[in-house]
Coordinates of C-alpha atoms and ligand atoms in Angstrom, one line a residue:
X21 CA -169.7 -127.0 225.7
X22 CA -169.2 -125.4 228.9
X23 CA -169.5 -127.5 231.2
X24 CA -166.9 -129.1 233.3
X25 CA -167.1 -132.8 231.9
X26 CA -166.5 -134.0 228.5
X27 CA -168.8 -137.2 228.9
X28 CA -171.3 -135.8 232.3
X29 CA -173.5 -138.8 232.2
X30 CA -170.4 -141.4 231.6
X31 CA -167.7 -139.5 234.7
X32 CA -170.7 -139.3 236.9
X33 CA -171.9 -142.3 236.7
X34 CA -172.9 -143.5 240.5
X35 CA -170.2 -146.4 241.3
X36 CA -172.8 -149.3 241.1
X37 CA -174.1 -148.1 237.6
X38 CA -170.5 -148.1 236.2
X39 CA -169.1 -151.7 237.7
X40 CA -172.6 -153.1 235.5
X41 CA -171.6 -151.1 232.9
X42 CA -167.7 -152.4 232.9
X43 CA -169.0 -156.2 233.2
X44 CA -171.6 -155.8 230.4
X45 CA -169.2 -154.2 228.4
X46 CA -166.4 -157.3 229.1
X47 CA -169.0 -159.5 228.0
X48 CA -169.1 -158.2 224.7
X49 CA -165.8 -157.5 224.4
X50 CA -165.0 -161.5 225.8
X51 CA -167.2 -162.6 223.2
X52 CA -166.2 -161.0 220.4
X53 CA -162.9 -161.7 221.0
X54 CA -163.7 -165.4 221.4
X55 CA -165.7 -165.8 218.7
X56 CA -163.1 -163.6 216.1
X57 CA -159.5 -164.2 217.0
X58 CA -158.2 -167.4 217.0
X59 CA -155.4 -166.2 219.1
X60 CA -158.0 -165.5 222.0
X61 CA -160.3 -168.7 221.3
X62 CA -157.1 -170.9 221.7
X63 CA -156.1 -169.3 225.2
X64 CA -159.8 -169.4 226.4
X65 CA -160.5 -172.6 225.3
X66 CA -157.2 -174.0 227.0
X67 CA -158.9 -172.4 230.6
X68 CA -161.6 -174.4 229.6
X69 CA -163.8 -170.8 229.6
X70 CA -166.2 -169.8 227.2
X71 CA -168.5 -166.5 227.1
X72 CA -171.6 -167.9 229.0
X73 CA -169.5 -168.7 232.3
X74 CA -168.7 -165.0 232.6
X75 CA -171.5 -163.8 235.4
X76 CA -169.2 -161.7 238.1
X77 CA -165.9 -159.6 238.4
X78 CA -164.8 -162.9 239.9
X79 CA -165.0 -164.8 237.0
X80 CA -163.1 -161.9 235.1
X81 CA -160.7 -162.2 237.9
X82 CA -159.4 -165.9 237.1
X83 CA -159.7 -165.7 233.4
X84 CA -156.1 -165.8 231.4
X85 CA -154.1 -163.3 230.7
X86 CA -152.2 -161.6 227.8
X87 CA -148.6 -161.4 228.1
X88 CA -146.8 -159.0 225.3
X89 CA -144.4 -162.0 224.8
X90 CA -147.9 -163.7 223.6
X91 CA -148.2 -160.9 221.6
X92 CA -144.7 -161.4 219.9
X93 CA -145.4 -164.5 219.0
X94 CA -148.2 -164.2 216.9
X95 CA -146.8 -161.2 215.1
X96 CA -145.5 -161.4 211.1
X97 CA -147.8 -164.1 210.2
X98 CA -150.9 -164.3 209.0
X99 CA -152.7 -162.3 207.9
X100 CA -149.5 -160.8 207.6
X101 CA -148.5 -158.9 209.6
X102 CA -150.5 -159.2 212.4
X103 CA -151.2 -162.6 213.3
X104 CA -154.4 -164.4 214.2
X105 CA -155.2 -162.1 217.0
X106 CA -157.2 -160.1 214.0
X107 CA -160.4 -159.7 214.6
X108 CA -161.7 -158.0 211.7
X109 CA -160.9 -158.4 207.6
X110 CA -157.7 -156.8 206.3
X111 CA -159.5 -154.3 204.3
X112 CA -160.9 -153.0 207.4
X113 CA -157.6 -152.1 208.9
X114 CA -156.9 -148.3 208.5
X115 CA -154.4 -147.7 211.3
X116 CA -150.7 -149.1 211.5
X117 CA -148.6 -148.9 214.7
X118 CA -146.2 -150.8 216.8
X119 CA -144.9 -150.5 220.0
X120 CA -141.8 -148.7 220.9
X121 CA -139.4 -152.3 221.5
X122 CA -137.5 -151.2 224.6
X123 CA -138.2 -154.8 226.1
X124 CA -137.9 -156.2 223.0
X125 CA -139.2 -157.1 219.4
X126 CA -141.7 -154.3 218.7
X127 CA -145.9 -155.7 218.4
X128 CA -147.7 -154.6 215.6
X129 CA -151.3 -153.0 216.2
X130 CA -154.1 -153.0 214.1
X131 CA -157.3 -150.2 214.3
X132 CA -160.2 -149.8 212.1
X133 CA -161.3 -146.5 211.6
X134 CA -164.0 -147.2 214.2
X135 CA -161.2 -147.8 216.9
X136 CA -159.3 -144.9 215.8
X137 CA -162.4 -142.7 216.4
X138 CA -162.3 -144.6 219.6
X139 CA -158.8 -143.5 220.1
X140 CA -159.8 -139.7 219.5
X141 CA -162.7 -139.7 221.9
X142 CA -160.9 -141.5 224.7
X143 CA -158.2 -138.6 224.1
X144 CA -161.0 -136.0 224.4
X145 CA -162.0 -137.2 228.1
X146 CA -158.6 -136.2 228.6
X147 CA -157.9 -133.0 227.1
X148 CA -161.1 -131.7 228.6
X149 CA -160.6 -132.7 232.1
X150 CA -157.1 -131.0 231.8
X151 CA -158.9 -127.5 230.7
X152 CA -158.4 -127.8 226.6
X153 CA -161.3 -126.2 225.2
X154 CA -161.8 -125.0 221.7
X155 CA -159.9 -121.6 222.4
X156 CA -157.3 -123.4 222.7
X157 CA -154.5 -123.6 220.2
X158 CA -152.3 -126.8 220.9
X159 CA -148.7 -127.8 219.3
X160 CA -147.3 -131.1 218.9
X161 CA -143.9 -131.4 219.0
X162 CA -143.6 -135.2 217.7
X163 CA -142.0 -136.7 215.0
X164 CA -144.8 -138.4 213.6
X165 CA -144.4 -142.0 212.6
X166 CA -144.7 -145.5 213.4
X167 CA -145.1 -144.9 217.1
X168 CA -148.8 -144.4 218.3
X169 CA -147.3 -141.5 220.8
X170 CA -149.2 -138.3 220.4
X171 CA -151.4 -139.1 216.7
X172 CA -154.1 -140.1 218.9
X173 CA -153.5 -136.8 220.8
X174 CA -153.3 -134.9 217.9
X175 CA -157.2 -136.2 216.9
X176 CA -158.7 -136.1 220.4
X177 CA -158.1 -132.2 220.0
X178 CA -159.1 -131.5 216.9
X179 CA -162.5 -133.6 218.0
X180 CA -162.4 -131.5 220.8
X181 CA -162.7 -128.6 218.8
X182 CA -158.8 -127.2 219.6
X183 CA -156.7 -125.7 216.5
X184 CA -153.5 -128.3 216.5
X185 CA -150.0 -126.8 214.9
X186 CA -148.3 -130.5 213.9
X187 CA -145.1 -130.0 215.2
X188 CA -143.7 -132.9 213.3
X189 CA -140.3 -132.7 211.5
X190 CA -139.2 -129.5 212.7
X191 CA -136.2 -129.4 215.1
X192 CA -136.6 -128.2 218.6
X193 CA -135.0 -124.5 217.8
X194 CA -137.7 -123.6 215.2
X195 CA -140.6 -125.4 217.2
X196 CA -140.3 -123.0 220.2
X197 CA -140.1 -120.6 217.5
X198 CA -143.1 -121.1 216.2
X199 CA -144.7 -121.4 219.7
X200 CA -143.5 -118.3 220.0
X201 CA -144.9 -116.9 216.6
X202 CA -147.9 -118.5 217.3
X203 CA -149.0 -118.1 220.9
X204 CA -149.6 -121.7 221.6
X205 CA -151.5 -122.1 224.2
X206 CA -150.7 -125.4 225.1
X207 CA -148.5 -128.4 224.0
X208 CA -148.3 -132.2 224.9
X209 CA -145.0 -134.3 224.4
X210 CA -143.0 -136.1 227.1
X211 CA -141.3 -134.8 230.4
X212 CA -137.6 -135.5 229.0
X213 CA -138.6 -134.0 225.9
X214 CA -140.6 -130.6 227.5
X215 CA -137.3 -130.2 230.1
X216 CA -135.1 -130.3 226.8
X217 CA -136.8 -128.0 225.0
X218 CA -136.9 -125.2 227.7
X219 CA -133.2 -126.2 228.6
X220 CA -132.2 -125.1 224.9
X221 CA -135.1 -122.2 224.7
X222 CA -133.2 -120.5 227.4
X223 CA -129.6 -121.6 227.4
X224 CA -129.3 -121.8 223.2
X225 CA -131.8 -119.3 222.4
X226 CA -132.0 -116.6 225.7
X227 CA -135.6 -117.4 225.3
X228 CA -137.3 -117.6 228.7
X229 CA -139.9 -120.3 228.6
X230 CA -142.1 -119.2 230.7
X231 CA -142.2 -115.8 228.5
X232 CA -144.2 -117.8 225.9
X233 CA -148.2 -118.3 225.9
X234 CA -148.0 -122.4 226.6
X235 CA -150.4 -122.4 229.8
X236 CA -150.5 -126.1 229.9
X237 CA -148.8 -129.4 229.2
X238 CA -149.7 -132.8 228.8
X239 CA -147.0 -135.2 229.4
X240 CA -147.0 -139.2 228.9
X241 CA -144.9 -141.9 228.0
X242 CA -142.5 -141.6 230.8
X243 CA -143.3 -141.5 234.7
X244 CA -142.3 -137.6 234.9
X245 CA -145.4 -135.7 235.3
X246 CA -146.4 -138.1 238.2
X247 CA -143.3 -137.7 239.8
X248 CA -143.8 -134.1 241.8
X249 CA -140.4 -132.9 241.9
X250 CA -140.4 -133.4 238.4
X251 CA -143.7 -132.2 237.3
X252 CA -142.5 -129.1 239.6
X253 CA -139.5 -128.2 237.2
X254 CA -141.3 -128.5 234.5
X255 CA -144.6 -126.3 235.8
X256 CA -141.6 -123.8 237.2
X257 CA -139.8 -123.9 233.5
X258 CA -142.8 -123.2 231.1
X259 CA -144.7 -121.4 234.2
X260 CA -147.8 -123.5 233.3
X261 CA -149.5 -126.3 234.5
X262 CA -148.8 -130.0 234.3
X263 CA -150.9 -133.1 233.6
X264 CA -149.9 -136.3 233.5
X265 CA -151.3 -139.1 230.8
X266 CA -150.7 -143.0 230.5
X267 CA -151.6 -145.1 227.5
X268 CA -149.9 -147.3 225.1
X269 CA -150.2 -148.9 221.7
X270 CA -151.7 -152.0 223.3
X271 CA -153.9 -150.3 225.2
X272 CA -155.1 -147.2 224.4
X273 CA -155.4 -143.8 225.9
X274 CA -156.6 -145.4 229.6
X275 CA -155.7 -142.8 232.4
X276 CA -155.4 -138.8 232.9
X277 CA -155.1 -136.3 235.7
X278 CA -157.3 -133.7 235.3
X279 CA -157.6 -130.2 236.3
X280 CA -158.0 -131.0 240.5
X281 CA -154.5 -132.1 240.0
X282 CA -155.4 -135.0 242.6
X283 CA -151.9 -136.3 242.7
X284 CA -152.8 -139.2 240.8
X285 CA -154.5 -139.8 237.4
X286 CA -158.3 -141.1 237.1
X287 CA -158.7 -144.6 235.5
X288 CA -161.3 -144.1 232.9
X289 CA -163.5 -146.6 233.6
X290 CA -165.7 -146.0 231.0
X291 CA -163.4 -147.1 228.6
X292 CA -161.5 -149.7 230.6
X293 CA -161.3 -151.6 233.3
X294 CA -158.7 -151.9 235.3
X295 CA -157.6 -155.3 237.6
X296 CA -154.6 -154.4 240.0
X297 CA -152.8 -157.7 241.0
X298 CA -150.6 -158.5 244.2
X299 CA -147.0 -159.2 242.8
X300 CA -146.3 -162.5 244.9
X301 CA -149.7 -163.8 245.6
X302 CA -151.4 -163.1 241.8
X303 CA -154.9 -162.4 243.7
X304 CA -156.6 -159.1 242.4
X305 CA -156.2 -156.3 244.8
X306 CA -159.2 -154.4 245.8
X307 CA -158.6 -152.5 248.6
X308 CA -156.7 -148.7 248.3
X309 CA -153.2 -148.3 249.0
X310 CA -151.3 -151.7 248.1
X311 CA -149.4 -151.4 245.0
X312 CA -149.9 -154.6 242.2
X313 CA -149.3 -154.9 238.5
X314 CA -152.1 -153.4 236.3
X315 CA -154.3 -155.9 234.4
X316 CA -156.4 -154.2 231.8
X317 CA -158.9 -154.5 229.4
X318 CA -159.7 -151.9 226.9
X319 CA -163.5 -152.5 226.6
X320 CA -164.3 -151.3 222.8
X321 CA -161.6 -151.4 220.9
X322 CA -161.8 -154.4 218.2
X323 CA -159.7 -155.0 215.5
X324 CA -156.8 -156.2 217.7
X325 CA -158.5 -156.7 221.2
X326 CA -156.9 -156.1 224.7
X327 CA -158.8 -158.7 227.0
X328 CA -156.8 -158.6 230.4
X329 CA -153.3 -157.5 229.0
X330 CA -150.4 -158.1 231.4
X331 CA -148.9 -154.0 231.6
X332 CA -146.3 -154.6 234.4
X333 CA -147.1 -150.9 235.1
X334 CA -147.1 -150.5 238.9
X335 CA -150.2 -149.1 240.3
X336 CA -152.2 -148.4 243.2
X337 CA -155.8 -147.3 243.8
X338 CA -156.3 -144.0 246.0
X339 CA -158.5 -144.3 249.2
X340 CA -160.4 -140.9 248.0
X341 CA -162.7 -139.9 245.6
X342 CA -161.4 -137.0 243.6
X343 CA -162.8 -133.2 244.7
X344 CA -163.6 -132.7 240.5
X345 CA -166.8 -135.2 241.0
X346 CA -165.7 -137.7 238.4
X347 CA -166.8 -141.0 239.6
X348 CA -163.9 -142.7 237.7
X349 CA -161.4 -144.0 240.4
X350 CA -158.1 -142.4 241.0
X351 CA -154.5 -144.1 240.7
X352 CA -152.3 -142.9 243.8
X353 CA -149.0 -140.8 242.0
X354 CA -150.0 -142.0 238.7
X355 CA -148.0 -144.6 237.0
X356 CA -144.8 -145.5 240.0
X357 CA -143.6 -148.0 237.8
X358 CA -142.7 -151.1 236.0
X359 CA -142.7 -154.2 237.1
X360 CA -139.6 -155.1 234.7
X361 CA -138.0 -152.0 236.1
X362 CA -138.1 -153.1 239.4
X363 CA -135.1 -154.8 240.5
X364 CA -133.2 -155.7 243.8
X365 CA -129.8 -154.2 244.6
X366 CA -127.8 -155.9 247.7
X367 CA -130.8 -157.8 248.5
X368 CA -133.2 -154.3 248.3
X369 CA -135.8 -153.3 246.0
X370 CA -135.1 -150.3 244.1
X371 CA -137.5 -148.6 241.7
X372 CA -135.8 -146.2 239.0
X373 CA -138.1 -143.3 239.7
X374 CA -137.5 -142.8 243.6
X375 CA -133.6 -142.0 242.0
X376 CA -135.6 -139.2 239.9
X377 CA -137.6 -138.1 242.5
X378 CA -134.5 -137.0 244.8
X379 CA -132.3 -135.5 242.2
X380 CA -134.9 -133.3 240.5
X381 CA -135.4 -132.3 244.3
X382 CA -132.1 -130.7 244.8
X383 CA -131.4 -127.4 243.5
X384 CA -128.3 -127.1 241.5
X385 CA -128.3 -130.7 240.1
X386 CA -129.1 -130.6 236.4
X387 CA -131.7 -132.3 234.9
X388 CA -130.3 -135.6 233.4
X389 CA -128.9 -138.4 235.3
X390 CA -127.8 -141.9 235.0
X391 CA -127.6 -144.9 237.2
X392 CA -125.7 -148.2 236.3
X393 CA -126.0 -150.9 238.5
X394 CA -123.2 -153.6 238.3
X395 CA -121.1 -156.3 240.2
X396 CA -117.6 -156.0 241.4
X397 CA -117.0 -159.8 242.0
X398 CA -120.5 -161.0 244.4
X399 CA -121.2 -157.5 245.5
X400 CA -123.6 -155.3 243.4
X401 CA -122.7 -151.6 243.3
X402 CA -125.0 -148.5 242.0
X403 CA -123.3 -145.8 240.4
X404 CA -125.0 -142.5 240.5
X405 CA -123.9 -139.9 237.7
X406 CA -125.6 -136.0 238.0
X407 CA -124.7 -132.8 236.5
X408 CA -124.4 -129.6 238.2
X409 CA -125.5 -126.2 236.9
X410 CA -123.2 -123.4 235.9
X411 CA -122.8 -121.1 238.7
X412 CA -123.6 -123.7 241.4
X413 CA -119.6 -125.2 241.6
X414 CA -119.1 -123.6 245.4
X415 CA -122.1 -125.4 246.5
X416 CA -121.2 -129.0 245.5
X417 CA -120.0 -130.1 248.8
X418 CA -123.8 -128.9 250.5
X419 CA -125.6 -130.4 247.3
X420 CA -123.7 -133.9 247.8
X421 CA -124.4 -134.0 251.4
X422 CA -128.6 -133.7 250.9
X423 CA -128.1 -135.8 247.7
X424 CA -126.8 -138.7 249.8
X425 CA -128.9 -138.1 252.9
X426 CA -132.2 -138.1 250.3
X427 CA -131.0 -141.4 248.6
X428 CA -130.3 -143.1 251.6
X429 CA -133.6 -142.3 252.7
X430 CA -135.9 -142.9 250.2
X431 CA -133.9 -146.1 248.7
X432 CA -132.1 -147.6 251.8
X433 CA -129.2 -147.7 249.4
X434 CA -125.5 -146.5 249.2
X435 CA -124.0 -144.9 245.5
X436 CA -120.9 -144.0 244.0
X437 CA -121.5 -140.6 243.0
X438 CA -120.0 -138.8 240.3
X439 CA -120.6 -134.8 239.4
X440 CA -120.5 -134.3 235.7
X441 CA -119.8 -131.2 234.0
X442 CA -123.2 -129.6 232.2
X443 CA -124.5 -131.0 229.1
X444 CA -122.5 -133.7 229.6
X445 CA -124.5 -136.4 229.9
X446 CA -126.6 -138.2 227.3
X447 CA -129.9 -136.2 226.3
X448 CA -132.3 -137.8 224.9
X449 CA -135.2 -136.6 222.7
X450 CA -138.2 -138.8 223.8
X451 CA -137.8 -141.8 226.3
X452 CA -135.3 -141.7 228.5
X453 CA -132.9 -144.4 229.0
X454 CA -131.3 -143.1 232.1
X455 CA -131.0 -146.8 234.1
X456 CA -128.7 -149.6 233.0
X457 CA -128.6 -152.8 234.3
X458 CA -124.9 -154.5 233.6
X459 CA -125.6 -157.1 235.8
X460 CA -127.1 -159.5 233.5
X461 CA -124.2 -159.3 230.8
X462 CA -122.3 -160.8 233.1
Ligands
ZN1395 ZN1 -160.5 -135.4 239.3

């Protein structure tokens, strides 16, 4: 286990072999899910589409979709408490989790131990394109529970042949403590949660984060490690380097950066494949550099299937091949987005991260942030909240001047800003929930 791929013969795969692969692989998938959930029969047999008519990625192309409101809906009945989107007997059911519920009622999701094997390989293509190897000793600083979040994670290494240090229950004080006591090599949690844990390493603890033995870091569930003035604080904080992973409960583990750090995460195609579709027009999107919802279909997992699932993650493909020789097409900055998180603001569209992508920019601002978006009678307003850092007080007048130059021109967009004293904002220990949307409670 040298070598530079986990899978050679699968992230090598010449373009042409892997698009056959992809469709033979929906085909089974399409069927199985047609012939075993009665969920997915219903919705196919509405379209009037059954396994035989799938020949072409065309025919993929105008096939239903899954929306997680679908999802929802079948959820608590039976069998209980998945729903008829079951594709395999109770008993076989080894794996509970459900998905975080920030949009809403949380779905339930069913593996079989063959789908969580699943899970841990698609974890080890990965971990090994991000340089784990079996030297490596890897702590997991999750609480974990119902969410799938880093379990999946946690058996992709082990697989891989890593030592993993659960990180679970402990608080964040005695976790870098035992990185420290340990010489962890590496870690994987998300961006809020790796900025929080250096911010009290060195300002609770006098421990310098980048003193300790973590040489890399695999972040997910939140945009950060995509965003580069965010994934520079955090490689500048630990003093290690910084991959970025997307995946979710419904999915699975479907996209990583790897070692090239391509600015941009490969799809692994292997596993999935991915449709990108143009937000107004709902035709699929082949061509490199226009942004479209991700469609996606997880092309082995079976007790719960995911046959072209609506994500609303924003997405775009890159132009270029990446310089690591993986065959497996690249996503242009990673995840940008959400389609949900996308709104319009005086009549402009304004995507949450750009926000983070300026203030981690400026030096002096704090981490954490906050935007509320309101009205005042017809006219929306933004409010912008940021912290400054101790020491940086005489400077607030220069940092305010490139802060509102920067917004202006990446967001087109005017704030009220407000400078916060440090540590004053809300932290949070996972996701984030720095954007609020009042509008609507109106
Ligand atoms: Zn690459």
């Amino acid at each position: 286990m040298t070598g530079r791929y986990w899978n050679p013969i699968l992230e090598t795969l010449p373009r042409e072999e892997l698009r056959a692969l992809q469709l033979r692989k929906f085909k089974r998938i399409f069927k199985w899910a047609y012939e075993n959930s009665k969920f997915h029969r219903a919705l196919y047999d509405q379209a009037g589409v059954v396994p035989e008519d799938i020949r072409s990625f065309e025919d993929i192309h105008a096939l239903p979709k899954v929306e997680k409101s679908m999802m929802r809906d079948i959820q608590r009945k039976n069998p209980f408490p998945y729903g008829d989107a079951l594709c395999v007997p109770l008993e076989e059911v080894t794996e509970f989790r459900q998905t975080s519920g920030t949009t809403g009622q949380p779905v339930y999701q069913p593996d079989t131990w063959q789908d969580w094997e699943w899970w841990a390989e698609s974890w080890c293509f990965i971990l090994w394109a991000q340089g784990y190897r079996p030297t490596d000793r890897v702590f997991i600083p999750f609480g974990y529970n119902v969410f799938v979040a880093f379990w999946a994670g946690h058996y992709g290494a082990e697989k891989l042949g890593c030592e993993v240090v659960p990180g679970g229950v402990l608080d964040t004080k005695a976790r870098i403590l035992k990185i420290q006591e340990l010489k962890a090599t590496a870690m994987m949690a998300t961006p809020t949660y790796v900025l929080g844990m250096a911010d009290t390493a060195r300002n609770k603890m006098g421990i310098d984060p980048a003193s300790l033995s973590i040489n890399k870091l695999t972040c997910a569930g939140e945009p950060g490690a995509g965003i580069p003035t965010t994934k520079k604080r955090i490689e500048e904080a630990w003093g290690a380097k910084v991959f970025d992973h997307a995946g979710a409960t419904e999915i699975g583990a479907w996209s990583f950066e790897c070692e090239d750090q391509p600015h941009g995460m490969h799809v692994n195609e292997g596993l999935f494949l991915v449709e990108i579709e143009d937000l107004e027009t709902g035709k699929i999107i082949e061509e490199p550099g226009r942004r479209g919802k991700m469609i996606i279909t997880a092309l082995d997992r079976q007790a719960q299937p995911c046959v072209r699932f609506d994500s609303k993650d924003i997405i775009e493909w890159d132009p270029d091949p990446c310089s690591c020789g993986r065959t497996f097409r690249l996503i242009k900055g990673g995840v940008v987005g959400r389609s949900d998180d996308i709104t319009k603001v005086k009549g402009v569209l304004l995507a949450p991260s750009a926000i983070e992508e300026v203030v981690r920019g400026i030096r002096g601002l704090g981490d954490e942030f906050e935007v509320v978006v309101d009205k005042v009678g017809d006219v929306d307003c933004i409010a912008l909240k940021v912290e400054l850092v101790p020491g940086t007080e005489s400077l607030r007048e220069e940092i305010e001047g490139q802060l509102v130059d920067q917004l202006r021109n990446k967001t087109n967009l005017r704030y009220n800003l407000s400078f916060h004293e440090y540590e004053t904002l809300p932290r949070y220990e996972v996701k984030a929930k720095r954007f609020k949307d009042l509008r609507k409670a109106h």
